[in-house]
Coordinates of C-alpha atoms in Angstrom, one line a residue:
X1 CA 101.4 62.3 128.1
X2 CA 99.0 65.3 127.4
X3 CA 96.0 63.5 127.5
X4 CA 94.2 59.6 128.4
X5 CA 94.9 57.2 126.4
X6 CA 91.3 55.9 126.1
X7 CA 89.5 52.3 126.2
X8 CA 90.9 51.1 123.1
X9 CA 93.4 48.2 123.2
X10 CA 97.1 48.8 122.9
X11 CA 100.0 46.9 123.0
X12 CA 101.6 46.1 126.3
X13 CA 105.3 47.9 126.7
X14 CA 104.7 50.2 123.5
X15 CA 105.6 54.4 123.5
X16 CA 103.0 56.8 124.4
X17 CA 103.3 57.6 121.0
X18 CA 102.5 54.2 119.7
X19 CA 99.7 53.8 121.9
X20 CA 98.2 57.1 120.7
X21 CA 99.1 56.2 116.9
X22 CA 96.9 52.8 117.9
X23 CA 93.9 54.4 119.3
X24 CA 94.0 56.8 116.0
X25 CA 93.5 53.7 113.7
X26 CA 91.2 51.4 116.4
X27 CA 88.7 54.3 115.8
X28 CA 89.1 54.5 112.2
X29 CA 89.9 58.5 111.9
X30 CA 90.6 59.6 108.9
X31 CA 91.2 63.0 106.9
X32 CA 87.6 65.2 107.2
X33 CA 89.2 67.7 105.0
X34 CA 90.3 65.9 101.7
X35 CA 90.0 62.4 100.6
X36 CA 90.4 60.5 103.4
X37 CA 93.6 59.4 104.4
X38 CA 94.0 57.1 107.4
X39 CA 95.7 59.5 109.9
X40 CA 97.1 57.3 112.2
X41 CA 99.8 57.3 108.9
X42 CA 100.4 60.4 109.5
X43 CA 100.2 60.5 113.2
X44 CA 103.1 57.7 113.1
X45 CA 105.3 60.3 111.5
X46 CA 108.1 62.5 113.5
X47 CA 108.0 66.5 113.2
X48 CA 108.6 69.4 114.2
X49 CA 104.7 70.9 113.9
X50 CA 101.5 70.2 113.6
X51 CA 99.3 72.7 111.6
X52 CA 95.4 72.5 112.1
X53 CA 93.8 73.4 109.1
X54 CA 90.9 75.2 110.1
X55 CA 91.1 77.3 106.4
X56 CA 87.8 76.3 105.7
X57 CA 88.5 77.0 102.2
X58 CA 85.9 75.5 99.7
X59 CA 83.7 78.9 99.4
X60 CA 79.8 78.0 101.3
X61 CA 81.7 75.2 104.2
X62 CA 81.2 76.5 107.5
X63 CA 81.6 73.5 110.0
X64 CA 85.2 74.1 110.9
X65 CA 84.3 77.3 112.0
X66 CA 81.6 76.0 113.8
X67 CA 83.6 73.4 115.5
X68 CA 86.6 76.0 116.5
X69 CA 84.1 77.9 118.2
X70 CA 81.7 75.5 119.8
X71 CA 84.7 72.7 120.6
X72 CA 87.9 74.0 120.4
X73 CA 88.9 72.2 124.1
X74 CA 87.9 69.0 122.2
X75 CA 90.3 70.1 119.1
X76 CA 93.2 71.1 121.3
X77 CA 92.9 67.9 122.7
X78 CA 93.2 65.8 119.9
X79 CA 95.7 68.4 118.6
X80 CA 97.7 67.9 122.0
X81 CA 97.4 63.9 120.9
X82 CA 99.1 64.4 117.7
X83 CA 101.8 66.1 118.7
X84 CA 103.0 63.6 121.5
X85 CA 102.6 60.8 119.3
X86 CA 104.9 62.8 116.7
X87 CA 106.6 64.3 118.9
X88 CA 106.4 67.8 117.5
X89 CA 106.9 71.2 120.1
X90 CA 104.7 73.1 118.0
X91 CA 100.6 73.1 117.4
X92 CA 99.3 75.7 115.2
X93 CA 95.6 76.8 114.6
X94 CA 95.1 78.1 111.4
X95 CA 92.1 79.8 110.0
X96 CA 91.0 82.8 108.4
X97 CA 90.5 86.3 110.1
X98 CA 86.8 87.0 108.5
X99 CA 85.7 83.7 110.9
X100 CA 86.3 86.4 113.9
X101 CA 84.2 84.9 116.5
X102 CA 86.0 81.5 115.8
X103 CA 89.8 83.4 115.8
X104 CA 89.0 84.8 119.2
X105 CA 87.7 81.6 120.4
X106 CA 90.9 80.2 119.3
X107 CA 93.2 82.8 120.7
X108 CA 91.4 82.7 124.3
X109 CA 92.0 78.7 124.4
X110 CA 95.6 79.2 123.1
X111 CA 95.9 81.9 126.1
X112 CA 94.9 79.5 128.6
X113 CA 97.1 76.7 127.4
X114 CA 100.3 79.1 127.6
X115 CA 103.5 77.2 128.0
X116 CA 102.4 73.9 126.0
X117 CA 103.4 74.9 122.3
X118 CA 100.2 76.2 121.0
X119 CA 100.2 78.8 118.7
X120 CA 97.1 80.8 116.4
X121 CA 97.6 82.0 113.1
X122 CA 95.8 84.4 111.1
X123 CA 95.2 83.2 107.4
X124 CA 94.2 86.0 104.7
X125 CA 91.4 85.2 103.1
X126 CA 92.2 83.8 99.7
X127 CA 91.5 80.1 97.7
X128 CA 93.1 78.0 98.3
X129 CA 94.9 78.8 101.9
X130 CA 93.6 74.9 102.8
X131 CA 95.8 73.3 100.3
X132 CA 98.6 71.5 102.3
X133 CA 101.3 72.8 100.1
X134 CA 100.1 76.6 100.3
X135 CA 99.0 76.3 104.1
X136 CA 102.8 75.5 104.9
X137 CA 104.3 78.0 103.0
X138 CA 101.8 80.7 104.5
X139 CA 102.9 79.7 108.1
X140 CA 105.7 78.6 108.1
X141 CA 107.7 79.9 105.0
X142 CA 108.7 76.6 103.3
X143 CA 108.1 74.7 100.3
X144 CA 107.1 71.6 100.2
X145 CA 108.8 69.7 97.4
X146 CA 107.6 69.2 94.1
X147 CA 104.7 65.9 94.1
X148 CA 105.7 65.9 97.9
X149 CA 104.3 65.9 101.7
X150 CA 104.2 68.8 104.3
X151 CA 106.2 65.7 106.1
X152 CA 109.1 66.4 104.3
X153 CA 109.6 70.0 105.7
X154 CA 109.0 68.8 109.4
X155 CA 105.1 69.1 109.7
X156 CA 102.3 67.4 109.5
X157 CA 98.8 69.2 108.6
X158 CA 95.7 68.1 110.4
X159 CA 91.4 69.2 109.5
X160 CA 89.8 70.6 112.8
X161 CA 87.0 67.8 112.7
X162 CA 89.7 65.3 112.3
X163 CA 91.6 66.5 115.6
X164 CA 87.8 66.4 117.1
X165 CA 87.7 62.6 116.4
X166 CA 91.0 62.0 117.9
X167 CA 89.9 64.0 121.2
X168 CA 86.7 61.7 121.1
X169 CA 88.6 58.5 120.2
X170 CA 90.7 59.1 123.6
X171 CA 87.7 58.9 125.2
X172 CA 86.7 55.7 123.7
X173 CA 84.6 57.1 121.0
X174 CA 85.5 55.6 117.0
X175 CA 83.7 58.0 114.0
X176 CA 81.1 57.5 113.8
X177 CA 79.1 60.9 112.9
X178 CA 80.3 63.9 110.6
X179 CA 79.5 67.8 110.9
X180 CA 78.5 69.0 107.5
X181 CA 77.3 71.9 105.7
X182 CA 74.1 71.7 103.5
X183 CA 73.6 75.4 101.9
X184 CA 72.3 76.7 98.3
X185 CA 68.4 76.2 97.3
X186 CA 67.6 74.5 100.6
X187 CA 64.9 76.0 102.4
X188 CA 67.0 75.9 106.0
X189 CA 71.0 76.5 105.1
X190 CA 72.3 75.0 108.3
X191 CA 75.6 73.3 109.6
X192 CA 74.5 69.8 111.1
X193 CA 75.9 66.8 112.8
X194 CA 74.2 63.6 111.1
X195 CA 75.4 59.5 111.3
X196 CA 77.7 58.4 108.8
X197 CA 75.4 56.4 106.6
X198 CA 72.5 58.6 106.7
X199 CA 70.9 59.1 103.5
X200 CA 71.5 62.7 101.2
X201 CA 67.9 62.6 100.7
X202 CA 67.3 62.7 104.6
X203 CA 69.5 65.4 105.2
X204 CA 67.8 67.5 102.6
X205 CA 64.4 66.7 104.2
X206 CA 65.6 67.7 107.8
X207 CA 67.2 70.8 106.4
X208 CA 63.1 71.9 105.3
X209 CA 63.7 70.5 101.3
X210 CA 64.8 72.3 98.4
X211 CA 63.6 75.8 97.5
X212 CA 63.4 74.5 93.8
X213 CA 61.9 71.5 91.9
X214 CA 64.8 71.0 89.9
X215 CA 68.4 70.8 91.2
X216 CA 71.4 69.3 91.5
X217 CA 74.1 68.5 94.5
X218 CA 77.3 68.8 95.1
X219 CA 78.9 66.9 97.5
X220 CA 81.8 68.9 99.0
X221 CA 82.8 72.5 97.9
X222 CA 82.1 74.3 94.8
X223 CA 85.8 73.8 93.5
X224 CA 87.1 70.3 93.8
X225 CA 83.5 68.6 94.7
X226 CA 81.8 66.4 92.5
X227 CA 77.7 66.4 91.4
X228 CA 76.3 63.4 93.1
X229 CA 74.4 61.0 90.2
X230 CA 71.6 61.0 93.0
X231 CA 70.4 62.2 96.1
X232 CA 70.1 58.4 97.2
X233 CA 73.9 58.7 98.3
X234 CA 75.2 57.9 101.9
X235 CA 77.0 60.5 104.0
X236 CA 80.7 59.3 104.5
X237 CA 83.8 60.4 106.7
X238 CA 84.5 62.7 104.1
X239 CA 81.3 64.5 103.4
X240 CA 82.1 68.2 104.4
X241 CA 79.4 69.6 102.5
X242 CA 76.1 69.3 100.5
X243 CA 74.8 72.2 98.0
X244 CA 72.0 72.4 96.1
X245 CA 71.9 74.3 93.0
X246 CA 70.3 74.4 89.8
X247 CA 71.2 72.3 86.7
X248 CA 72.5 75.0 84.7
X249 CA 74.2 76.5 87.6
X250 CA 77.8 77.3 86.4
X251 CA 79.4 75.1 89.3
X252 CA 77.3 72.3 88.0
X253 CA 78.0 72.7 84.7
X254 CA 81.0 72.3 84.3
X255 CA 81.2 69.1 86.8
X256 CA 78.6 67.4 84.6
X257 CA 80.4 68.2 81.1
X258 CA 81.8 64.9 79.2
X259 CA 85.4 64.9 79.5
X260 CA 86.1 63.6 76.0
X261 CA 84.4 66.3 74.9
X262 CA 86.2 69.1 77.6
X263 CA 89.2 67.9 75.8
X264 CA 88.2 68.7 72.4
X265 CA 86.8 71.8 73.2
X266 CA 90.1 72.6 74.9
X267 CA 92.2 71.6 72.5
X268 CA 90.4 73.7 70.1
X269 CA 90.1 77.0 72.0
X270 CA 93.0 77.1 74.3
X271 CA 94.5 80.4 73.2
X272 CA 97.4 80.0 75.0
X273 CA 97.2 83.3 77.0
X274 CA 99.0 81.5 80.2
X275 CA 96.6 82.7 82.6
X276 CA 96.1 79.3 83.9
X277 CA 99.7 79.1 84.9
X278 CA 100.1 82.6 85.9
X279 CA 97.2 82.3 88.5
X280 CA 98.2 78.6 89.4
X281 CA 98.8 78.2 93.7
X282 CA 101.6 75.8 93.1
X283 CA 103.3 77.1 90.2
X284 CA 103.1 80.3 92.1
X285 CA 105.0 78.4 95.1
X286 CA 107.7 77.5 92.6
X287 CA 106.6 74.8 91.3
X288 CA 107.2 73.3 87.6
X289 CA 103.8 73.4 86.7
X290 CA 102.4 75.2 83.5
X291 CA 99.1 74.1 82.8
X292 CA 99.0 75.9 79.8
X293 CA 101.5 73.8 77.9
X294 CA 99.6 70.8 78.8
X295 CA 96.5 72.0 77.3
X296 CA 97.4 70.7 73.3
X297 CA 99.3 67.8 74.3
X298 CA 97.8 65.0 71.9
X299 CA 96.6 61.8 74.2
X300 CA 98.6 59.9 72.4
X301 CA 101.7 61.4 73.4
X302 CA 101.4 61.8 76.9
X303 CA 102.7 58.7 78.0
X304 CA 106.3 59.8 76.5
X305 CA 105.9 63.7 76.9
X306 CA 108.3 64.9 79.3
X307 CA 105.8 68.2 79.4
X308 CA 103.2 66.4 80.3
X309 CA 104.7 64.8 83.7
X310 CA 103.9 68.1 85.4
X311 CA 100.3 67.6 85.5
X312 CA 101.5 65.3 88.7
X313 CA 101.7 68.0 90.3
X314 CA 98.5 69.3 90.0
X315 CA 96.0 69.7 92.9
X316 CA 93.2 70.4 90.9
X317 CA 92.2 73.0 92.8
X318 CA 90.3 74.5 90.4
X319 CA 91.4 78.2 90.2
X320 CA 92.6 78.0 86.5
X321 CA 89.0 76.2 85.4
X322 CA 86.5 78.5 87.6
X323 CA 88.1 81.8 87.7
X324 CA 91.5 81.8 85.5
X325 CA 90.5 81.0 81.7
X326 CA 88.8 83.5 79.8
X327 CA 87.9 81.3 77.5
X328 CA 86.0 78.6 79.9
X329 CA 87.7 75.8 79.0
X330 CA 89.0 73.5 81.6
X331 CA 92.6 73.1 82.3
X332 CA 91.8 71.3 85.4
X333 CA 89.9 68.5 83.7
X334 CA 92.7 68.3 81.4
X335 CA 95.4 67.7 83.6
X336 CA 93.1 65.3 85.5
X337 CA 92.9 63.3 82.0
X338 CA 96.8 63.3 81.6
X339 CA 97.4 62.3 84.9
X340 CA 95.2 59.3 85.4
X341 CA 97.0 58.3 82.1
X342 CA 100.8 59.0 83.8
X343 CA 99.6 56.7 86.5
X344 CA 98.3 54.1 85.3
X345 CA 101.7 54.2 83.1
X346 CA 103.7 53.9 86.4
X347 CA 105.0 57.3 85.8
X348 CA 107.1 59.3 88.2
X349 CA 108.2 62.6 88.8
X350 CA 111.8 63.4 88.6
X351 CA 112.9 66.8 90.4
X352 CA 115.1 68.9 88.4
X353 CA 116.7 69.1 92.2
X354 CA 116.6 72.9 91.9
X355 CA 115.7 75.3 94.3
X356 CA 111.8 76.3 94.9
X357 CA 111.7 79.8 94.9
X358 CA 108.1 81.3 94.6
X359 CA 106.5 83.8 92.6
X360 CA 107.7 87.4 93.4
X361 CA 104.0 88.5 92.5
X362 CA 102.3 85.2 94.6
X363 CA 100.5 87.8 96.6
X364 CA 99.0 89.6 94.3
X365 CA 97.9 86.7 92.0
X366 CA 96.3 84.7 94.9
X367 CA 92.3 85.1 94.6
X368 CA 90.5 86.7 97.4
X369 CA 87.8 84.1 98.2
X370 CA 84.6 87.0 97.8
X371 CA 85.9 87.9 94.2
X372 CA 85.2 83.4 93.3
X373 CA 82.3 83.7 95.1
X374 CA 81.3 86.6 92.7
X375 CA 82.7 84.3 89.8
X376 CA 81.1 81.3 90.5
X377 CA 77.5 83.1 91.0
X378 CA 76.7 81.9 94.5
X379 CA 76.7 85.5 96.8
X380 CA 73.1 84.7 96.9
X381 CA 74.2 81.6 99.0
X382 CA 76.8 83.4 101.0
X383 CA 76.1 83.5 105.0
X384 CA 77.6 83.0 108.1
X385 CA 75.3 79.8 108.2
X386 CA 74.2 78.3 112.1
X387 CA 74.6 75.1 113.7
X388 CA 70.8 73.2 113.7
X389 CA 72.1 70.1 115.8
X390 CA 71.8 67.0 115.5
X391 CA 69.6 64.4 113.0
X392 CA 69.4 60.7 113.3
X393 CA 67.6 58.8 110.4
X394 CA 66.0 55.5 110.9
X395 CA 68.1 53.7 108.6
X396 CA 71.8 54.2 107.3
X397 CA 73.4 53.0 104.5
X398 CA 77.6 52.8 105.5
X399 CA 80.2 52.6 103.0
X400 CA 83.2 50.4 103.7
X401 CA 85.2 52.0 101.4
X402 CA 85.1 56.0 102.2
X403 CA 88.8 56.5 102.9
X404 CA 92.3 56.1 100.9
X405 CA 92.8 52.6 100.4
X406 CA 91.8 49.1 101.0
X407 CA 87.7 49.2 101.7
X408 CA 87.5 47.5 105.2
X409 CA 86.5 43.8 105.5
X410 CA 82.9 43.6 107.0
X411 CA 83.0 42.0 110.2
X412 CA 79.1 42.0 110.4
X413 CA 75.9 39.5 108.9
X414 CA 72.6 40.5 108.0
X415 CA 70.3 39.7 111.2
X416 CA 73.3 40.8 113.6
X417 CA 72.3 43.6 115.7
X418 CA 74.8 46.2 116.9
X419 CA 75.1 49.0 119.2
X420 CA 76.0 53.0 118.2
X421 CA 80.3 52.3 117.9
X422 CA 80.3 48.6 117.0
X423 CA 82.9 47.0 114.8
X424 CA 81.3 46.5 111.2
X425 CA 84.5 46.6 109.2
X426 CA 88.0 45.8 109.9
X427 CA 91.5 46.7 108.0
X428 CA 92.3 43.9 105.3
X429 CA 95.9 42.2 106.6
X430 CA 98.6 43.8 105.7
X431 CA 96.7 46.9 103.6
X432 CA 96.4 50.6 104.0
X433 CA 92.9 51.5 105.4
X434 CA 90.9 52.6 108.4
X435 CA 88.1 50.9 110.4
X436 CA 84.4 51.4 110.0
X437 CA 81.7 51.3 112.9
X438 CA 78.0 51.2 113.4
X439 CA 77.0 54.9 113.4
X440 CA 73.1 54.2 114.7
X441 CA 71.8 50.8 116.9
X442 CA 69.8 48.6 115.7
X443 CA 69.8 45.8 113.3
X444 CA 71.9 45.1 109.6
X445 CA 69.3 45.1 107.2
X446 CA 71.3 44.0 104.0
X447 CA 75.1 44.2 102.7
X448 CA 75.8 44.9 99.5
X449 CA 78.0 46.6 96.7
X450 CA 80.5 47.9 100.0
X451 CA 77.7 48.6 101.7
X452 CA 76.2 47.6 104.9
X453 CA 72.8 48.7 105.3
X454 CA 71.7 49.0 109.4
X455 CA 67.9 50.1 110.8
X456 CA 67.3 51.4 113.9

């Protein structure tokens, strides 16, 4: 075994491998990079690799970075955890060559670990080298199948600050804070490590306030994050990033936009130029996806269309809405639409079993990340932004429900007090989901709506 197994229980006579996969889920780790997946699922997997995706792809996010540089013993660790509970030979670190003084970071530590399957690799900088399916192909020259999971080629792919939470869960430690960027019109762009719970409106206050009267956030990236309805919203596992920008802003924009009415307005201007498809990351990987034919499928034919099954196999990336369409419209939104329909059909994807081969001109259509910067009009926001440390509110607010899944099952009353790493919510029996724990001390105020409310 590569590393201690920790202080959380584990059942007597089980694998190394099960004890580690058991530690995972006592301290409820889950995906920091997407949206949120319990990873002692995948950790219970066996492969041949594990990839750390340390892309850091969303244009503005800088706390992978930060976290290869300042803790990469800590990521290696929990990398080195993951790959004896799956039993894989190879760990790879993968981030981009423009995050230099993270690469050689990473290639010093892989130096000194000679000998116990660690590799670096060198991503190019292009969006999006962080999506599972293109981060595979990249490294490792497969395809992940159509609507499928790196698992499926041998490999499982792994965020840096999830990794991080493993290292610390060995130690004892469950989640309970998350390093996140907050960048745009803030008067101190900064990476920070904050409770999970604590309050957007807090973070915007310890970062020195916003640098206008009027603006909006956006909680994650500028592609695939979504405008929060307030800045009233607690910081969850899965809060990577927080910008600020204004209303009119062209990122906002088009996140606010009615989607009845993105369909209309796509259905009427869609010229069918097929830049959307030409441009797409996993039709470009081989895929059968052409989001241009999806764009005049009536809604009341997409439940039988056979065309309009390959919006499954959409990551909604973004590329085709922000940078693709010359005519602004929103392919993205639109497959979104048609597949939320397909699902709740009970719709499935059927392989034409054919062989992915991609896109003789893949690198040459993929997007260099300055030129969506350019596109997306935020080079004014565009800095190698610093680590500020730590903030602890007086009060957090601690969603039960902030991973794929069942929302845990509180475990807490109002009037309890609990310490910093305390049980508040457990897995439901027999459900997918991951454990949530008291990110400050002190006392729970209130629970409500998912939510359990604790003051310090």
């Amino acid at each position: 075994m590569r590393g201690e197994t920790g202080r959380f229980a584990t059942g007597e006579g089980s694998s190394v491998g099960e004890q580690i996969v058991d530690i995972i889920r006592n301290a409820g780790v889950v995906g920091a990079g997407g949206a949120g997946l319990p990873t002692h699922v995948k950790a219970a997997a066996t492969v041949d690799t594990v990839l750390v995706n340390g892309a850091s792809c969303e244009p503005l996010l800088m706390s992978d970075p930060y976290l290869l540089e300042a803790e990469i013993e800590n990521v290696i660790r929990g990398l080195k955890a993951v790959m004896d509970c799956t039993k894989a030979s190879r760990g790879i670190i993968c981030l981009k060559g423009k995050h230099a003084k993270a690469l050689a970071v990473v290639r010093e530590a892989v130096a000194r670990h000679a000998g116990e399957g660690l590799e670096a690799f060198e991503l190019r900088d292009f969006y999006p080298a962080g999506d599972e399916h293109v981060l595979v192909h990249e490294v490792l020259g497969k395809t992940v199948p159509e609507r499928g999971i790196p698992l499926q080629i041998g490999a499982v792919v792994s965020n840096v600050e999830s990794l991080y939470n493993i290292a610390l869960a060995m130690d004892g430690k469950p989640v309970t804070h998350r390093y996140l960027t907050i960048t745009g019109e803030i008067a101190h762009p900064m990476v920070v490590k904050v409770p999970v719970g604590t309050l957007v409106s807090d973070v915007i206050a310890f970062a020195g306030g916003a640098t206008i009267a009027d603006y909006r956030v956006v909680d994650g990236g500028p592609m695939m994050g979504r405008v929060l309805p307030d800045v009233h919203q607690p910081v969850t596992k899965t809060t990577s990033g927080l910008i600020l920008l204004p209303p009119t802003h062209t990122v906002v924009a088009g996140k606010v936009m009615d989607p009845a009415r993105i369909r209309r307005i796509t259905n009427s201007v869609c010229c069918q130029c097929t830049r959307c498809t030409d441009l797409c990351p996993r039709n470009l990987l081989g895929h059968s996806l052409h989001p241009h034919k999806l764009m005049r499928i009536p809604e009341s034919l997409v439940a039988s269309s056979p065309i309009a099954r390959e919006a499954l196999l959409c990551s909604e990336c973004g590329i085709c809405e922000k940078f693709a369409c010359p005519m602004m419209v929103s392919p993205r939104e639109v497959n979104a639409q048609i597949k939320k329909v397909l699902m709740r059909e009970g719709a499935k994807w059927e392989s034409s079993g054919k062989e992915l081969v991609a896109n003789p001109f893949r690198n040459s259509r993929q997007v260099p990340t300055m030129r969506l910067i350019q596109r997306l009009d935020l080079e004014k926001y565009y800095s190698h932004t610093e680590y500020a440390g730590e903030f602890t509110p007086s009060v957090v607010h601690i969603r039960l429900g902030q991973h794929i899944g069942a929302p845990a099952a509180c475990t807490v009353a109002v009037g309890n007090k609990v310490q910093q790493g305390d049980l508040i919510g457990e897995i439901p029996e027999k459900a997918m989901g991951a454990r949530i724990h008291a990110s400050i001390s002190g006392t729970v105020e209130a629970i409500a709506d998912g939510v359990v409310t604790i003051r310090a």
